Coordinates of C-alpha atoms in Angstrom, one line a residue:
Chain A
M920 CA -40.0 22.5 16.0
S921 CA -37.9 20.0 14.2
A922 CA -39.2 17.2 16.3
A923 CA -42.8 17.9 15.3
N924 CA -41.9 17.9 11.6
P925 CA -39.4 15.1 10.7
S926 CA -39.2 16.1 7.1
A927 CA -38.0 19.5 8.1
T928 CA -35.3 17.8 10.2
T929 CA -34.3 15.6 7.3
R930 CA -34.1 18.6 5.0
R931 CA -32.0 20.5 7.5
L932 CA -29.7 17.6 7.9
A933 CA -29.3 17.1 4.2
A934 CA -28.5 20.8 3.8
H935 CA -26.0 20.5 6.5
L936 CA -24.3 17.5 4.9
N937 CA -24.4 19.2 1.5
R938 CA -22.7 22.3 2.9
R939 CA -20.0 20.2 4.5
A940 CA -19.5 18.3 1.3
R941 CA -18.7 21.3 -0.9
W942 CA -15.1 21.6 -2.0
R943 CA -13.5 24.7 -0.7
W944 CA -10.8 26.6 -2.4
P945 CA -7.9 25.8 0.0
E946 CA -8.6 22.1 -0.8
I947 CA -8.6 22.7 -4.5
L948 CA -5.4 24.7 -4.2
F949 CA -3.9 21.8 -2.1
W950 CA -4.4 19.3 -4.9
L951 CA -3.3 21.6 -7.6
A952 CA -0.2 22.3 -5.7
I953 CA 0.7 18.6 -5.5
L954 CA 0.1 18.3 -9.2
A955 CA 2.3 21.3 -9.9
V956 CA 5.1 19.8 -7.7
I957 CA 5.0 16.6 -9.7
F958 CA 5.5 18.6 -12.9
A959 CA 7.9 21.1 -11.5
A960 CA 10.3 18.6 -10.0
P961 CA 10.7 15.6 -12.3
S962 CA 14.0 14.7 -10.7
R963 CA 12.3 14.3 -7.4
A964 CA 9.5 12.1 -8.8
A965 CA 10.6 9.1 -6.8
I966 CA 10.3 10.7 -3.4
I967 CA 7.1 12.5 -4.4
N968 CA 5.7 9.1 -5.4
E969 CA 6.8 7.7 -2.0
V970 CA 5.0 10.6 -0.2
L971 CA 1.8 10.1 -2.2
I972 CA 1.7 6.4 -1.4
A973 CA 2.6 7.0 2.3
G974 CA -0.2 9.6 2.3
L975 CA -2.7 7.1 1.0
F976 CA -1.6 4.6 3.6
A977 CA -1.9 7.3 6.3
L978 CA -5.3 8.2 5.0
S979 CA -6.5 4.6 5.3
L980 CA -5.4 4.7 8.9
D981 CA -7.2 8.0 9.4
L982 CA -10.4 6.3 8.3
I983 CA -10.3 4.0 11.3
L984 CA -8.4 6.0 13.8
G985 CA -9.6 9.5 13.0
L986 CA -13.1 8.8 12.0
A987 CA -14.0 5.8 14.1
G988 CA -11.4 6.1 16.9
I989 CA -10.1 2.5 16.5
V990 CA -6.4 2.2 17.3
S991 CA -4.3 -0.2 15.3
L992 CA -0.6 -1.1 15.5
G993 CA -0.8 -3.5 12.7
H994 CA -2.1 -1.6 9.7
A995 CA 0.9 -2.7 7.7
A996 CA -0.8 -6.1 7.5
F997 CA -3.1 -4.7 4.8
F998 CA -0.4 -2.7 3.1
G999 CA 1.7 -5.8 2.8
L1000 CA -1.1 -7.9 1.6
G1001 CA -2.0 -5.5 -1.1
A1002 CA 1.6 -5.2 -2.2
Y1003 CA 2.1 -8.9 -2.3
A1004 CA -1.2 -9.5 -4.1
A1005 CA -0.3 -7.1 -6.8
A1006 CA 3.3 -8.4 -7.0
I1007 CA 2.3 -12.1 -7.2
L1008 CA -0.2 -11.2 -9.9
A1009 CA 2.5 -9.4 -11.9
S1010 CA 5.1 -12.1 -11.4
K1011 CA 2.6 -14.6 -12.8
G1012 CA 2.6 -12.6 -16.1
I1013 CA -0.5 -10.5 -15.6
A1014 CA 1.2 -7.2 -15.6
D1015 CA -1.7 -4.8 -16.0
P1016 CA -1.4 -2.3 -13.1
T1017 CA -5.1 -1.5 -12.8
L1018 CA -6.0 -5.1 -12.3
G1019 CA -3.2 -5.5 -9.8
L1020 CA -4.4 -2.4 -7.9
V1021 CA -7.9 -3.8 -7.7
L1022 CA -6.7 -7.2 -6.7
G1023 CA -4.5 -5.7 -4.0
A1024 CA -7.4 -3.7 -2.5
A1025 CA -9.8 -6.6 -2.7
V1026 CA -7.4 -9.1 -1.0
A1027 CA -6.8 -6.6 1.8
A1028 CA -10.5 -5.9 2.1
V1029 CA -11.3 -9.6 2.5
A1030 CA -8.6 -9.8 5.2
G1031 CA -10.1 -6.8 6.8
L1032 CA -13.5 -8.4 6.9
A1033 CA -12.0 -11.6 8.3
T1034 CA -10.2 -9.8 11.1
A1035 CA -12.6 -7.0 11.9
P1036 CA -14.7 -9.1 14.3
L1037 CA -11.5 -9.3 16.5
L1038 CA -11.8 -5.6 17.0
L1039 CA -15.2 -5.5 18.4
R1040 CA -14.1 -6.9 21.8
G1041 CA -11.9 -5.6 24.5
A1042 CA -10.4 -2.2 25.1
D1043 CA -7.8 -0.2 23.1
L1044 CA -5.0 -2.3 24.5
T1045 CA -6.6 -5.5 23.2
R1046 CA -7.0 -3.9 19.7
L1047 CA -3.4 -2.8 19.6
M1048 CA -2.3 -6.3 20.4
V1049 CA -4.7 -8.1 18.0
T1050 CA -3.8 -5.9 15.1
L1051 CA -0.1 -6.2 15.8
G1052 CA -0.4 -9.9 16.1
V1053 CA -2.2 -10.3 12.8
S1054 CA 0.4 -8.3 10.9
L1055 CA 3.2 -10.3 12.4
M1056 CA 1.5 -13.5 11.6
L1057 CA 1.0 -12.4 8.0
G1058 CA 4.7 -11.4 7.8
E1059 CA 5.7 -14.8 9.1
L1060 CA 3.4 -16.5 6.6
A1061 CA 5.0 -14.6 3.8
N1062 CA 8.4 -15.5 5.1
R1063 CA 7.5 -19.3 5.3
N1064 CA 5.8 -19.6 2.0
G1065 CA 8.7 -18.7 -0.2
W1066 CA 7.3 -20.6 -3.2
L1067 CA 4.6 -17.9 -3.5
T1068 CA 6.2 -14.9 -2.0
G1069 CA 9.9 -15.4 -2.7
G1070 CA 10.5 -15.5 1.1
A1071 CA 13.3 -13.4 2.4
D1072 CA 14.5 -12.6 -1.1
G1073 CA 11.3 -10.8 -2.1
L1074 CA 9.9 -10.7 -5.5
N1075 CA 11.0 -8.9 -8.7
F1076 CA 8.7 -8.4 -11.6
S1077 CA 7.8 -6.0 -14.3
I1078 CA 4.6 -4.0 -14.9
A1079 CA 2.8 -3.1 -18.1
P1080 CA 2.1 0.6 -18.8
V1081 CA -0.9 2.1 -17.0
L1082 CA -4.0 1.7 -19.1
G1083 CA -1.6 0.5 -21.8
L1084 CA -0.4 4.0 -22.4
F1085 CA 1.9 5.3 -19.6
P1086 CA 5.0 3.2 -18.7
I1087 CA 5.9 3.3 -15.0
G1088 CA 8.9 2.3 -13.1
F1089 CA 12.6 3.4 -13.2
T1090 CA 12.2 4.9 -16.6
G1091 CA 8.9 6.5 -15.9
Q1092 CA 9.2 8.0 -12.4
R1093 CA 7.0 10.9 -13.2
N1094 CA 4.3 8.7 -14.7
A1095 CA 4.5 6.6 -11.6
A1096 CA 4.0 9.7 -9.4
L1097 CA 1.1 10.8 -11.6
Y1098 CA -0.4 7.3 -11.4
S1099 CA -0.2 7.4 -7.6
F1100 CA -1.6 10.8 -7.6
A1101 CA -4.6 9.8 -9.6
V1102 CA -5.3 6.8 -7.4
L1103 CA -4.8 8.9 -4.3
F1104 CA -7.1 11.6 -5.5
I1105 CA -9.9 9.2 -6.5
L1106 CA -9.7 7.3 -3.3
F1107 CA -9.5 10.5 -1.3
T1108 CA -12.6 11.9 -2.9
I1109 CA -14.5 8.8 -1.9
A1110 CA -13.2 8.9 1.6
R1111 CA -14.2 12.5 1.9
R1112 CA -17.7 11.6 0.7
L1113 CA -17.8 8.8 3.2
A1114 CA -16.8 11.1 6.1
Q1115 CA -19.5 13.5 5.2
S1116 CA -22.2 11.0 4.7
P1117 CA -24.6 9.9 7.5
F1118 CA -22.3 6.9 7.8
G1119 CA -19.4 9.2 8.6
L1120 CA -21.6 11.0 11.2
A1121 CA -22.4 7.7 12.8
L1122 CA -18.7 6.8 13.0
A1123 CA -18.1 10.1 14.7
A1124 CA -20.7 9.2 17.2
I1125 CA -19.1 5.8 17.8
R1126 CA -15.7 7.5 18.2
E1127 CA -17.0 9.9 20.8
N1128 CA -19.0 7.4 22.8
R1129 CA -19.7 3.9 21.5
L1130 CA -22.2 3.1 24.3
R1131 CA -24.3 6.1 23.6
A1132 CA -24.1 5.7 19.9
G1133 CA -25.5 2.2 20.4
A1134 CA -28.2 3.6 22.5
L1135 CA -29.2 6.0 19.7
G1136 CA -29.9 3.0 17.5
I1137 CA -26.6 2.9 15.6
D1138 CA -25.5 -0.6 14.9
T1139 CA -22.0 0.1 16.1
S1140 CA -20.5 -3.3 15.2
R1141 CA -21.5 -3.2 11.6
R1142 CA -20.4 0.3 11.2
I1143 CA -16.9 -0.5 12.7
I1144 CA -16.6 -3.6 10.5
A1145 CA -17.6 -1.6 7.4
I1146 CA -15.1 1.2 7.9
Y1147 CA -12.4 -1.3 8.9
V1148 CA -12.9 -3.1 5.6
V1149 CA -12.8 0.2 3.7
A1150 CA -9.7 1.2 5.5
A1151 CA -8.1 -2.2 4.7
A1152 CA -8.9 -1.8 1.0
Y1153 CA -7.3 1.6 1.0
A1154 CA -4.2 0.3 2.7
G1155 CA -4.1 -2.6 0.2
A1156 CA -4.3 -0.2 -2.6
A1157 CA -1.4 1.8 -1.2
G1158 CA 0.6 -1.4 -0.9
A1159 CA -0.2 -2.4 -4.5
L1160 CA 0.9 1.1 -5.6
L1161 CA 4.2 0.8 -3.9
A1162 CA 4.8 -2.7 -5.3
Q1163 CA 3.9 -1.6 -8.8
T1164 CA 5.9 1.7 -8.9
T1165 CA 9.0 0.1 -7.3
Q1166 CA 8.5 -3.2 -8.9
I1167 CA 9.9 -5.1 -5.9
V1168 CA 8.3 -6.4 -2.7
S1169 CA 10.0 -7.7 0.4
L1170 CA 9.2 -8.9 3.8
D1171 CA 9.8 -5.6 5.6
L1172 CA 6.4 -4.6 4.2
F1173 CA 4.8 -6.3 7.2
D1174 CA 7.3 -4.9 9.7
F1175 CA 6.3 -3.4 12.9
H1176 CA 8.0 -0.2 12.0
R1177 CA 5.8 0.3 9.0
S1178 CA 2.7 0.3 11.2
A1179 CA 4.5 2.6 13.6
D1180 CA 5.6 5.0 10.9
V1181 CA 2.2 5.3 9.4
M1182 CA 0.8 6.1 12.8
L1183 CA 3.5 8.8 13.3
M1184 CA 2.6 10.3 10.0
L1185 CA -1.0 10.5 10.9
I1186 CA -0.3 11.9 14.3
I1187 CA 2.1 14.5 12.9
G1188 CA -0.5 15.7 10.4
G1189 CA -3.4 15.4 12.9
A1190 CA -6.0 12.7 12.7
G1191 CA -9.7 13.1 11.9
Y1192 CA -9.8 15.5 9.0
L1193 CA -8.4 13.3 6.2
Y1194 CA -5.8 15.8 5.1
G1195 CA -3.7 15.0 8.2
G1196 CA -2.3 11.8 6.7
L1197 CA -1.2 13.5 3.5
I1198 CA 0.4 16.4 5.4
G1199 CA 2.0 14.2 7.9
A1200 CA 3.3 11.8 5.3
S1201 CA 5.0 14.6 3.4
A1202 CA 6.4 16.1 6.6
F1203 CA 7.6 12.8 7.8
I1204 CA 9.3 11.7 4.6
V1205 CA 10.9 15.1 3.9
L1206 CA 12.1 15.3 7.5
R1207 CA 13.5 11.8 7.3
D1208 CA 15.2 12.6 4.0
V1209 CA 16.8 15.9 5.4
I1210 CA 17.9 14.3 8.7
S1211 CA 19.2 11.1 7.3
A1212 CA 21.2 13.2 4.8
A1213 CA 22.8 14.9 7.7
T1214 CA 23.2 12.0 10.1
P1215 CA 22.5 8.8 8.2
E1216 CA 22.7 6.5 11.2
Y1217 CA 20.9 8.3 13.8
W1218 CA 17.9 9.8 12.1
E1219 CA 15.6 7.7 14.2
F1220 CA 16.7 9.6 17.3
W1221 CA 15.3 12.8 16.1
I1222 CA 12.1 11.3 15.0
G1223 CA 11.8 9.8 18.5
L1224 CA 12.6 13.0 20.1
A1225 CA 10.0 14.7 18.0
L1226 CA 7.4 12.2 19.1
V1227 CA 8.2 12.5 22.8
I1228 CA 7.9 16.3 22.6
L1229 CA 4.7 15.9 20.6
V1230 CA 3.1 13.8 23.2
L1231 CA 4.3 15.8 26.2
A1232 CA 3.4 19.1 24.6
G1233 CA -0.1 17.9 23.9
R1234 CA -0.8 16.0 20.7
E1235 CA -4.2 17.5 20.3
R1236 CA -3.0 21.1 20.4
I1237 CA -0.2 20.5 17.8
G1238 CA -2.5 18.4 15.7
E1239 CA -4.7 21.5 15.5
A1240 CA -1.9 23.6 13.9
P1241 CA -2.6 22.7 10.2
R1242 CA -6.3 23.4 10.8
R1243 CA -5.5 26.7 12.5
L1244 CA -3.3 27.5 9.5
I1245 CA -6.3 26.9 7.2
A1246 CA -8.4 29.0 9.5
F1247 CA -5.9 31.8 9.1
F1248 CA -6.1 31.8 5.3
A1249 CA -9.8 31.0 5.0
P1250 CA -11.6 31.8 8.2
R1251 CA -15.0 31.2 6.8
A1252 CA -14.3 27.8 5.4
A1253 CA -12.6 26.7 8.7
R1254 CA -15.5 27.7 10.8
R1255 CA -17.8 25.6 8.9
G1256 CA -15.3 22.7 9.1
V1257 CA -13.2 22.1 6.0
A1258 CA -13.8 18.4 6.1
Chain B
M363 CA 12.1 -34.7 24.5
L364 CA 12.8 -33.9 28.1
T365 CA 15.7 -31.7 26.9
I366 CA 13.3 -29.7 24.7
L367 CA 10.9 -29.4 27.6
L368 CA 13.7 -28.1 29.8
D369 CA 14.9 -25.7 27.2
G370 CA 11.4 -24.5 26.8
V371 CA 11.0 -24.0 30.5
A372 CA 14.3 -22.1 30.7
Y373 CA 13.3 -19.9 27.8
G374 CA 9.9 -19.3 29.4
M375 CA 11.6 -18.4 32.7
L376 CA 13.8 -16.0 30.8
L377 CA 10.7 -14.5 29.1
F378 CA 9.1 -14.2 32.5
V379 CA 11.9 -12.1 34.0
L380 CA 12.1 -10.0 31.0
A381 CA 8.3 -9.5 30.9
S382 CA 7.4 -9.4 34.6
G383 CA 8.4 -5.8 34.8
L384 CA 6.1 -5.1 32.0
S385 CA 3.3 -6.9 33.7
V386 CA 3.8 -4.6 36.6
T387 CA 3.7 -1.4 34.5
L388 CA 1.2 -2.6 31.9
G389 CA -0.7 -5.0 33.9
L390 CA -1.0 -3.4 37.3
M391 CA -0.4 0.3 36.5
N392 CA -2.2 0.2 33.1
F393 CA 0.6 2.0 31.4
I394 CA 1.4 0.8 27.9
N395 CA 5.2 0.8 28.1
L396 CA 6.6 -0.2 24.7
A397 CA 10.0 1.1 25.9
H398 CA 10.3 -1.8 28.3
G399 CA 12.8 -3.6 26.0
A400 CA 15.1 -0.5 26.2
F401 CA 15.6 -1.1 29.9
A402 CA 16.4 -4.8 29.2
M403 CA 18.9 -3.6 26.6
V404 CA 20.5 -1.4 29.2
G405 CA 20.8 -4.3 31.6
G406 CA 22.3 -6.5 29.0
Y407 CA 24.8 -3.8 28.0
V408 CA 25.8 -3.3 31.7
T409 CA 26.7 -6.9 32.1
A410 CA 28.4 -7.3 28.7
L411 CA 30.5 -4.1 29.1
L412 CA 31.4 -4.7 32.7
M413 CA 32.6 -8.2 31.8
N414 CA 34.3 -7.4 28.5
R415 CA 35.9 -4.0 29.4
A416 CA 36.3 -4.2 33.2
G417 CA 36.8 -7.9 33.5
A418 CA 34.2 -8.3 36.3
P419 CA 32.9 -11.7 37.0
F420 CA 29.5 -12.6 35.6
L421 CA 27.6 -13.0 38.9
L422 CA 28.8 -9.7 40.2
T423 CA 27.6 -7.8 37.2
L424 CA 24.0 -9.0 37.7
P425 CA 23.2 -6.7 40.6
A426 CA 24.5 -3.8 38.5
A427 CA 22.3 -5.0 35.6
F428 CA 19.4 -4.6 38.0
L429 CA 20.4 -1.4 39.7
I430 CA 21.3 0.8 36.7
P431 CA 18.1 0.2 34.7
A432 CA 16.2 0.6 37.9
I433 CA 17.7 4.0 38.6
L434 CA 17.3 5.0 35.0
G435 CA 13.7 3.9 35.3
V436 CA 13.0 6.0 38.3
A437 CA 14.6 9.0 36.6
L438 CA 12.5 8.7 33.6
E439 CA 9.4 7.9 35.6
R440 CA 9.7 11.0 37.7
T441 CA 10.5 13.3 34.8
L442 CA 8.4 11.9 31.9
Y443 CA 6.3 8.8 32.4
R444 CA 4.3 10.1 35.3
R445 CA 2.9 12.9 33.1
L446 CA 1.1 10.3 31.0
Y447 CA -0.4 8.0 33.6
G448 CA -3.9 9.2 32.9
A449 CA -3.3 9.7 29.2
S450 CA -5.0 7.8 26.4
P451 CA -3.5 4.4 25.3
L452 CA -2.6 6.1 22.0
D453 CA -0.6 8.8 23.7
Q454 CA 1.2 6.2 25.8
V455 CA 2.0 4.1 22.7
L456 CA 3.3 7.2 20.8
F457 CA 5.4 8.4 23.7
T458 CA 7.0 5.0 24.4
I459 CA 7.7 4.3 20.7
G460 CA 9.4 7.7 20.7
L461 CA 11.6 6.6 23.7
V462 CA 12.5 3.4 21.9
L463 CA 13.4 5.3 18.7
M464 CA 15.7 7.5 20.8
A465 CA 17.2 4.6 22.8
M466 CA 18.4 2.6 19.8
P467 CA 20.5 5.3 18.1
I468 CA 21.9 6.3 21.6
A469 CA 23.1 2.8 22.1
A470 CA 24.5 2.6 18.6
Y471 CA 26.3 5.9 19.1
L472 CA 27.7 5.1 22.5
I473 CA 28.5 1.4 22.1
G474 CA 28.4 0.6 18.4
D475 CA 26.2 -1.6 16.2
E476 CA 27.9 -4.9 16.7
P477 CA 26.4 -7.3 19.2
Q478 CA 28.1 -7.3 22.7
Q479 CA 28.7 -10.9 23.8
V480 CA 28.4 -12.1 27.3
H481 CA 31.0 -14.8 27.9
L482 CA 29.7 -17.2 30.5
P483 CA 32.1 -18.4 33.1
A484 CA 33.3 -22.0 32.7
W485 CA 31.1 -23.4 35.5
L486 CA 28.0 -22.2 33.8
S487 CA 28.7 -23.5 30.4
G488 CA 28.6 -27.0 29.2
R489 CA 26.0 -29.8 29.8
I490 CA 25.4 -32.4 32.4
E491 CA 23.7 -35.8 32.1
V492 CA 20.9 -36.7 34.4
H493 CA 19.5 -40.2 33.6
G494 CA 20.5 -39.8 30.0
V495 CA 19.0 -36.4 29.6
G496 CA 21.4 -33.7 28.5
I497 CA 20.8 -30.4 30.3
G498 CA 22.7 -27.2 29.7
V499 CA 24.0 -25.9 32.9
Y500 CA 23.2 -22.4 32.1
R501 CA 19.6 -23.4 31.4
L502 CA 19.4 -24.8 34.9
F503 CA 20.9 -21.7 36.3
I504 CA 18.3 -19.6 34.6
I505 CA 15.5 -21.7 35.8
L506 CA 16.8 -21.6 39.3
V507 CA 17.5 -17.7 39.3
C508 CA 14.2 -16.9 37.6
G509 CA 12.2 -19.3 39.8
I510 CA 13.6 -17.5 42.9
I511 CA 12.7 -14.1 41.4
A512 CA 9.2 -15.3 40.6
A513 CA 8.7 -16.6 44.1
A514 CA 10.1 -13.4 45.6
L515 CA 8.0 -11.2 43.5
Q516 CA 4.8 -13.1 44.3
T517 CA 5.5 -12.9 48.0
F518 CA 6.4 -9.2 47.7
L519 CA 3.2 -8.4 46.0
V520 CA 0.9 -10.6 48.0
K521 CA 2.4 -10.8 51.5
T522 CA 4.0 -7.5 52.1
R523 CA 2.5 -4.2 53.1
F524 CA 4.1 -2.5 50.1
G525 CA 2.4 -5.1 47.8
A526 CA -1.0 -4.3 49.4
Q527 CA -0.4 -0.6 49.0
L528 CA 0.6 -1.0 45.4
R529 CA -2.6 -3.0 44.6
A530 CA -4.7 -0.5 46.4
A531 CA -3.0 2.4 44.6
V532 CA -3.6 0.7 41.3
D533 CA -7.3 -0.2 41.9
D534 CA -8.2 3.4 42.9
A535 CA -5.4 5.9 43.2
R536 CA -7.6 8.6 44.7
V537 CA -9.0 6.5 47.5
A538 CA -5.5 5.1 48.2
Q539 CA -4.2 8.6 48.4
G540 CA -7.0 9.5 50.8
L541 CA -6.0 6.7 53.0
G542 CA -2.6 8.1 53.4
I543 CA -0.7 6.0 50.9
N544 CA 1.9 7.9 49.1
V545 CA 0.8 6.8 45.6
D546 CA 3.5 8.7 43.8
R547 CA 6.3 7.0 45.7
I548 CA 4.6 3.6 45.3
F549 CA 4.4 3.9 41.5
A550 CA 8.0 5.1 41.4
V551 CA 9.2 2.1 43.3
A552 CA 7.1 -0.3 41.3
F553 CA 8.4 1.3 38.1
A554 CA 12.0 0.9 39.3
V555 CA 11.5 -2.7 40.2
G556 CA 10.0 -3.4 36.8
S557 CA 12.8 -1.7 34.9
G558 CA 15.4 -3.4 37.1
L559 CA 13.9 -6.8 36.4
A560 CA 13.9 -6.0 32.7
G561 CA 17.6 -5.2 33.0
L562 CA 18.3 -8.4 34.9
G563 CA 16.4 -10.3 32.3
G564 CA 18.4 -8.6 29.5
A565 CA 21.6 -9.6 31.2
L566 CA 20.6 -13.2 31.7
A567 CA 19.3 -13.4 28.1
A568 CA 22.4 -11.9 26.5
D569 CA 24.0 -15.3 26.0
V570 CA 20.8 -17.0 24.8
V571 CA 19.9 -14.5 22.2
G572 CA 23.5 -14.2 20.9
G573 CA 24.6 -10.9 22.4
I574 CA 23.0 -7.5 22.9
D575 CA 22.8 -5.0 20.1
P576 CA 20.9 -1.8 19.6
S577 CA 18.0 -3.4 17.9
F578 CA 17.2 -5.4 21.0
P579 CA 14.3 -3.2 22.2
V580 CA 12.3 -3.7 19.0
K581 CA 13.3 -7.3 18.4
F582 CA 11.8 -8.5 21.7
L583 CA 9.1 -5.9 22.2
V584 CA 6.6 -8.1 20.5
T585 CA 7.5 -11.1 22.5
F586 CA 7.1 -9.2 25.8
L587 CA 3.7 -7.9 24.7
I588 CA 2.6 -11.4 23.8
V589 CA 3.7 -12.8 27.1
V590 CA 1.7 -10.2 29.0
T591 CA -1.3 -10.5 26.8
V592 CA -1.4 -14.3 27.0
G593 CA -0.6 -14.3 30.7
G594 CA -3.2 -11.8 31.5
S595 CA -2.3 -8.5 33.0
N596 CA -3.4 -9.1 36.5
G597 CA -0.4 -10.2 38.4
I598 CA 2.8 -12.2 38.5
M599 CA 1.4 -15.7 38.4
G600 CA -0.4 -15.1 35.1
A601 CA 2.7 -13.7 33.6
L602 CA 4.7 -16.7 34.9
F603 CA 2.3 -19.3 33.4
G604 CA 2.0 -17.3 30.3
S605 CA 5.7 -17.2 29.7
L606 CA 6.2 -20.8 30.5
L607 CA 3.5 -21.8 28.1
L608 CA 4.9 -19.6 25.4
G609 CA 8.5 -20.7 26.0
V610 CA 7.7 -24.4 25.8
L611 CA 5.4 -23.9 22.8
D612 CA 8.0 -21.8 21.0
V613 CA 11.0 -24.1 21.6
A614 CA 9.0 -27.3 20.8
G615 CA 7.4 -25.7 17.8
K616 CA 10.7 -24.6 16.4
Y617 CA 12.1 -28.0 16.9
Y618 CA 9.3 -30.2 15.7
V619 CA 7.7 -28.0 13.0
P620 CA 10.4 -25.6 11.9
S621 CA 8.5 -24.7 8.8
I622 CA 6.1 -22.5 10.7
G623 CA 8.7 -21.0 13.1
A624 CA 7.5 -18.0 15.1
F625 CA 4.0 -18.4 13.8
I626 CA 2.9 -20.4 16.8
I627 CA 3.3 -17.7 19.4
Y628 CA 1.5 -15.1 17.4
A629 CA -1.3 -17.5 16.8
V630 CA -1.5 -18.3 20.5
M631 CA -1.7 -14.6 21.3
V632 CA -4.5 -13.9 18.7
V633 CA -6.5 -17.0 19.8
T634 CA -6.1 -16.0 23.4
L635 CA -7.4 -12.6 22.7
I636 CA -10.4 -13.9 20.9
V637 CA -11.3 -16.6 23.5
R638 CA -10.3 -14.6 26.7
P639 CA -9.6 -11.0 26.0
Q640 CA -8.4 -10.5 29.6
G641 CA -5.7 -13.2 29.2
L642 CA -5.7 -16.9 30.0
F643 CA -4.8 -16.6 33.6
A644 CA -6.6 -13.5 34.6
R645 CA -9.0 -13.0 37.4
G646 CA -12.5 -13.8 36.2
D647 CA -13.7 -10.3 35.6
G648 CA -10.5 -8.6 34.4
R649 CA -10.5 -4.9 34.2

């Protein structure tokens, strides 16, 4: 029936996409809860801010890993680039945070565009290696160009109030958290929209089977490049946020462990439905805080153990847990697919 | 000039022994084993501790540095790794990162954070002059030992029945199984040899890298991966040429243009992957 009448198909598709795009109450509750936590625990604002930024970073990885199925071990490259772009801008005396944020995202996006073609060739292993190599190269560049980046000493700088109104930094930790929250929310909304657009459906097709997606007439290369650039911009924005709210940048931003950590966060929370990164980031950072308070030197061991168990027990099954939780509270919403 | 070249070759040879085990697991068995460096660390610790605490001579500790990681490797392979042979690369990466994260605190807990030095015996330290070219004796020793290992490995894989069985098992495990090859056992042995070689490499490298410490698995992880990537993942010879190339380039680069430092080897890797995704020395088709 639908084949005979293409406009009916289009209409049904549009209705389907619209239905998926609607905000459901567990989601609204989720965001309100974060906001409530920021106001309820001002003494914890620093760690909340860290969680929000890590969540944005994990969200950006989710865009490529969860939506398009592209693995990356070097996502820290864009995080670091964004952070350094914002930091260098601020250290040159242009201290407006919004400007720095946009610049950080833009620089990372350009780098994403430049490196995206490398991802189109080879298998997963090649991608892991290329992304890792790029991030290490950038770290080495930052290390060797001390005149611009401060080298191993990093950069210290100060930041003007957000929009000229809200001072952030050590004296304004809550404002910093709110600033990160606002950026995260806006970017999340855009990502959510992207995931539910025809573009997002095309990415899902590429993730499931790139060859077949291509045979259906999807220009897979362009889609992959596009989402990679978007993800890079997101990671850059996260980096810029971190630089601005902590007012320091250092070389460890490009470290391998950053890329690994963000992947862990996403995997803990579950990839592919956008909330996974946020949930995983909060779980990871809270876990790290609790464990490192108990055994400061050996907290990595427990994270490692958790990972090994996670993989052996079946990552997919555990990744489903948050979704099942949502299904438990809101069966109707879950059946239609929350995101 | 010649000294630098020799240093580069020695470094490359060292890289080869460290990474050859990885080119067996990653290259032949298609398992992304990021925990490879942990086995190298174990080997390095075995040598360092045997020498420092038990007073064993350097040469005698080397077989132990091979055997202990090999046994450990088999134990882990039988219990954990084998469950993930068919898993997605992402799962393998996560699993082995988890192992690395566990290995480092264990080492720090048992042995301590400070680097464990390997003190070379007198006959291995110092330099000799050949036609006015200064050569470190230990460098020569490394080239010799690693050369022997490379030759032995190549013969092992190409000439022996076991090598043929391994290649068959890798190409198509099901058919190999059907032909009566005990694939499980083959993989276990291959994994053991790979881990043992990593341990041996760690023991030999301990002096060059300034002692073994708990961060060793991560510090050199990237280097191993680069060697395997550049060398191509299909066999020992690719890994050998890849490591030699990287060793010479790295040493020469750090000597002549110190301002760019480690940049060179990363750049070599990325360029390699762009030009030849299967590695510089891979078989034409790759896999």
